[in-house]
PDB file of C-alpha atoms in Angstrom:
ATOM      1  CA  MET A  20      24.863  12.944  43.533  1.00  0.00           C
ATOM      2  CA  ARG A  21      22.980  14.719  40.746  1.00  0.00           C
ATOM      3  CA  ARG A  22      23.963  18.064  42.271  1.00  0.00           C
ATOM      4  CA  GLU A  23      27.680  17.298  42.373  1.00  0.00           C
ATOM      5  CA  ASP A  24      29.549  20.028  40.457  1.00  0.00           C
ATOM      6  CA  ARG A  25      31.288  17.789  37.903  1.00  0.00           C
ATOM      7  CA  LEU A  26      28.072  15.919  37.089  1.00  0.00           C
ATOM      8  CA  ARG A  27      26.220  19.218  36.704  1.00  0.00           C
ATOM      9  CA  GLU A  28      28.934  20.358  34.289  1.00  0.00           C
ATOM     10  CA  ALA A  29      28.649  17.089  32.360  1.00  0.00           C
ATOM     11  CA  ARG A  30      24.865  17.383  32.181  1.00  0.00           C
ATOM     12  CA  ARG A  31      25.162  20.976  30.935  1.00  0.00           C
ATOM     13  CA  TRP A  32      27.624  19.851  28.227  1.00  0.00           C
ATOM     14  CA  PHE A  33      25.440  16.886  27.248  1.00  0.00           C
ATOM     15  CA  THR A  34      22.334  19.052  26.910  1.00  0.00           C
ATOM     16  CA  GLY A  35      24.080  21.703  24.832  1.00  0.00           C
ATOM     17  CA  SER A  36      26.576  19.717  22.792  1.00  0.00           C
ATOM     18  CA  PHE A  37      25.647  16.047  22.485  1.00  0.00           C
ATOM     19  CA  LYS A  38      23.504  15.963  19.356  1.00  0.00           C
ATOM     20  CA  VAL A  39      25.153  13.161  17.381  1.00  0.00           C
ATOM     21  CA  LYS A  40      23.173  11.061  14.938  1.00  0.00           C
ATOM     22  CA  SER A  41      25.784   8.425  14.105  1.00  0.00           C
ATOM     23  CA  PHE A  42      28.550   6.539  15.839  1.00  0.00           C
ATOM     24  CA  GLU A  43      31.064   8.319  13.606  1.00  0.00           C
ATOM     25  CA  GLU A  44      29.819  11.678  14.878  1.00  0.00           C
ATOM     26  CA  PHE A  45      30.064  10.323  18.427  1.00  0.00           C
ATOM     27  CA  GLN A  46      33.690   9.286  17.868  1.00  0.00           C
ATOM     28  CA  ALA A  47      34.534  12.729  16.483  1.00  0.00           C
ATOM     29  CA  LEU A  48      32.829  14.568  19.355  1.00  0.00           C
ATOM     30  CA  CYS A  49      33.925  12.240  22.180  1.00  0.00           C
ATOM     31  CA  PRO A  50      37.301  10.671  21.406  1.00  0.00           C
ATOM     32  CA  PRO A  51      38.654   8.362  24.126  1.00  0.00           C
ATOM     33  CA  GLY A  52      40.434  10.243  26.889  1.00  0.00           C
ATOM     34  CA  SER A  53      38.785  13.585  26.112  1.00  0.00           C
ATOM     35  CA  GLU A  54      36.696  15.739  28.437  1.00  0.00           C
ATOM     36  CA  PRO A  55      33.621  15.277  26.216  1.00  0.00           C
ATOM     37  CA  ASN A  56      34.070  11.502  26.476  1.00  0.00           C
ATOM     38  CA  ALA A  57      34.299  11.754  30.266  1.00  0.00           C
ATOM     39  CA  SER A  58      31.165  13.915  30.339  1.00  0.00           C
ATOM     40  CA  TYR A  59      29.288  11.503  28.081  1.00  0.00           C
ATOM     41  CA  ARG A  60      30.237   8.556  30.284  1.00  0.00           C
ATOM     42  CA  MET A  61      29.369  10.452  33.463  1.00  0.00           C
ATOM     43  CA  VAL A  62      25.879  11.380  32.248  1.00  0.00           C
ATOM     44  CA  THR A  63      25.003   8.043  30.664  1.00  0.00           C
ATOM     45  CA  THR A  64      26.279   5.893  33.519  1.00  0.00           C
ATOM     46  CA  TYR A  65      24.427   8.050  36.051  1.00  0.00           C
ATOM     47  CA  TRP A  66      21.151   7.536  34.206  1.00  0.00           C
ATOM     48  CA  GLU A  67      21.947   3.868  33.585  1.00  0.00           C
ATOM     49  CA  MET A  68      22.235   3.488  37.359  1.00  0.00           C
ATOM     50  CA  VAL A  69      18.922   5.300  37.910  1.00  0.00           C
ATOM     51  CA  ALA A  70      17.232   3.091  35.297  1.00  0.00           C
ATOM     52  CA  SER A  71      18.534  -0.019  37.031  1.00  0.00           C
ATOM     53  CA  PHE A  72      17.033   1.241  40.310  1.00  0.00           C
ATOM     54  CA  LEU A  73      13.689   1.695  38.541  1.00  0.00           C
ATOM     55  CA  THR A  74      13.631  -1.679  36.830  1.00  0.00           C
ATOM     56  CA  SER A  75      14.712  -3.524  39.964  1.00  0.00           C
ATOM     57  CA  GLY A  76      12.046  -1.844  42.080  1.00  0.00           C
ATOM     58  CA  VAL A  77      14.431   0.100  44.339  1.00  0.00           C
ATOM     59  CA  LEU A  78      12.813   3.371  43.205  1.00  0.00           C
ATOM     60  CA  ASN A  79       9.088   3.823  42.779  1.00  0.00           C
ATOM     61  CA  ALA A  80       8.684   4.153  39.003  1.00  0.00           C
ATOM     62  CA  GLU A  81       5.401   6.099  39.108  1.00  0.00           C
ATOM     63  CA  LEU A  82       6.855   8.644  41.488  1.00  0.00           C
ATOM     64  CA  PHE A  83      10.041   8.980  39.430  1.00  0.00           C
ATOM     65  CA  TYR A  84       8.197   9.441  36.122  1.00  0.00           C
ATOM     66  CA  GLN A  85       6.255  12.398  37.520  1.00  0.00           C
ATOM     67  CA  SER A  86       9.424  14.494  37.333  1.00  0.00           C
ATOM     68  CA  GLY A  87      12.208  12.363  35.821  1.00  0.00           C
ATOM     69  CA  ARG A  88      12.111  13.523  32.224  1.00  0.00           C
ATOM     70  CA  GLU A  89      15.875  13.909  31.968  1.00  0.00           C
ATOM     71  CA  LEU A  90      16.281  10.129  31.723  1.00  0.00           C
ATOM     72  CA  LEU A  91      14.070  10.127  28.611  1.00  0.00           C
ATOM     73  CA  PHE A  92      15.985  13.096  27.206  1.00  0.00           C
ATOM     74  CA  VAL A  93      19.300  11.256  27.589  1.00  0.00           C
ATOM     75  CA  TRP A  94      17.844   8.081  26.059  1.00  0.00           C
ATOM     76  CA  GLU A  95      16.585  10.016  23.025  1.00  0.00           C
ATOM     77  CA  ARG A  96      20.062  11.475  22.490  1.00  0.00           C
ATOM     78  CA  VAL A  97      21.898   8.113  22.650  1.00  0.00           C
ATOM     79  CA  ARG A  98      19.530   5.488  21.267  1.00  0.00           C
ATOM     80  CA  ASP A  99      20.503   5.882  17.608  1.00  0.00           C
ATOM     81  CA  ILE A 100      24.202   5.314  18.277  1.00  0.00           C
ATOM     82  CA  LEU A 101      23.835   2.412  20.700  1.00  0.00           C
ATOM     83  CA  PRO A 102      23.767  -0.490  18.216  1.00  0.00           C
ATOM     84  CA  ALA A 103      27.071   0.653  16.679  1.00  0.00           C
ATOM     85  CA  ALA A 104      28.553   1.512  20.091  1.00  0.00           C
ATOM     86  CA  ARG A 105      27.651  -1.907  21.468  1.00  0.00           C
ATOM     87  CA  GLN A 106      29.355  -3.534  18.515  1.00  0.00           C
ATOM     88  CA  ALA A 107      32.432  -1.267  18.538  1.00  0.00           C
ATOM     89  CA  PHE A 108      32.944  -1.669  22.293  1.00  0.00           C
ATOM     90  CA  ASN A 109      32.140  -5.386  22.141  1.00  0.00           C
ATOM     91  CA  HIS A 110      29.626  -4.754  24.911  1.00  0.00           C
ATOM     92  CA  PRO A 111      26.163  -5.977  23.875  1.00  0.00           C
ATOM     93  CA  ARG A 112      24.579  -4.693  27.107  1.00  0.00           C
ATOM     94  CA  GLU A 113      25.939  -1.129  26.848  1.00  0.00           C
ATOM     95  CA  LEU A 114      23.224   1.094  28.404  1.00  0.00           C
ATOM     96  CA  LYS A 115      20.758  -1.781  28.296  1.00  0.00           C
ATOM     97  CA  ILE A 116      18.711  -2.389  31.402  1.00  0.00           C
ATOM     98  CA  SER A 117      16.680  -5.531  31.772  1.00  0.00           C
ATOM     99  CA  LYS A 118      13.757  -5.922  34.037  1.00  0.00           C
ATOM    100  CA  ARG A 119      14.405  -8.639  36.532  1.00  0.00           C
ATOM    101  CA  PRO A 120      12.123 -11.667  36.356  1.00  0.00           C
ATOM    102  CA  ARG A 121       9.407 -11.788  38.992  1.00  0.00           C
TER     103      ARG A 121
END
C-alpha cells in the first residue's frame, strides 16, 4: 500500500510542502476539495491506520520503530494544528489513537 503511486505522490508532496504552523496556514494550503487536501488526508489517514495497528498489537511495535521514522515525521508536522482542526471539524478524535485497555 505504501508503494502505491498516488500515496507515493502524496508522501512526496507532504514532505516537501506541508510545513504549516497554524490551522489558518493549513486551510490556505489545503482547502477542501483541493489536491493538497487529498494528499494531506491520504498521508495522515495512512499513518493513522498504521498507528492503530501498533497500539492494538497487530504490528510488533519494537520491530516497527527500528525503521518506521516516517510516522514520527508526519506527527511532528501535524501536531501543532490538531487542536484547532479537531475543533473546526467537530471531531475530537481526529488523528488520535488510544491504546486499548488490557
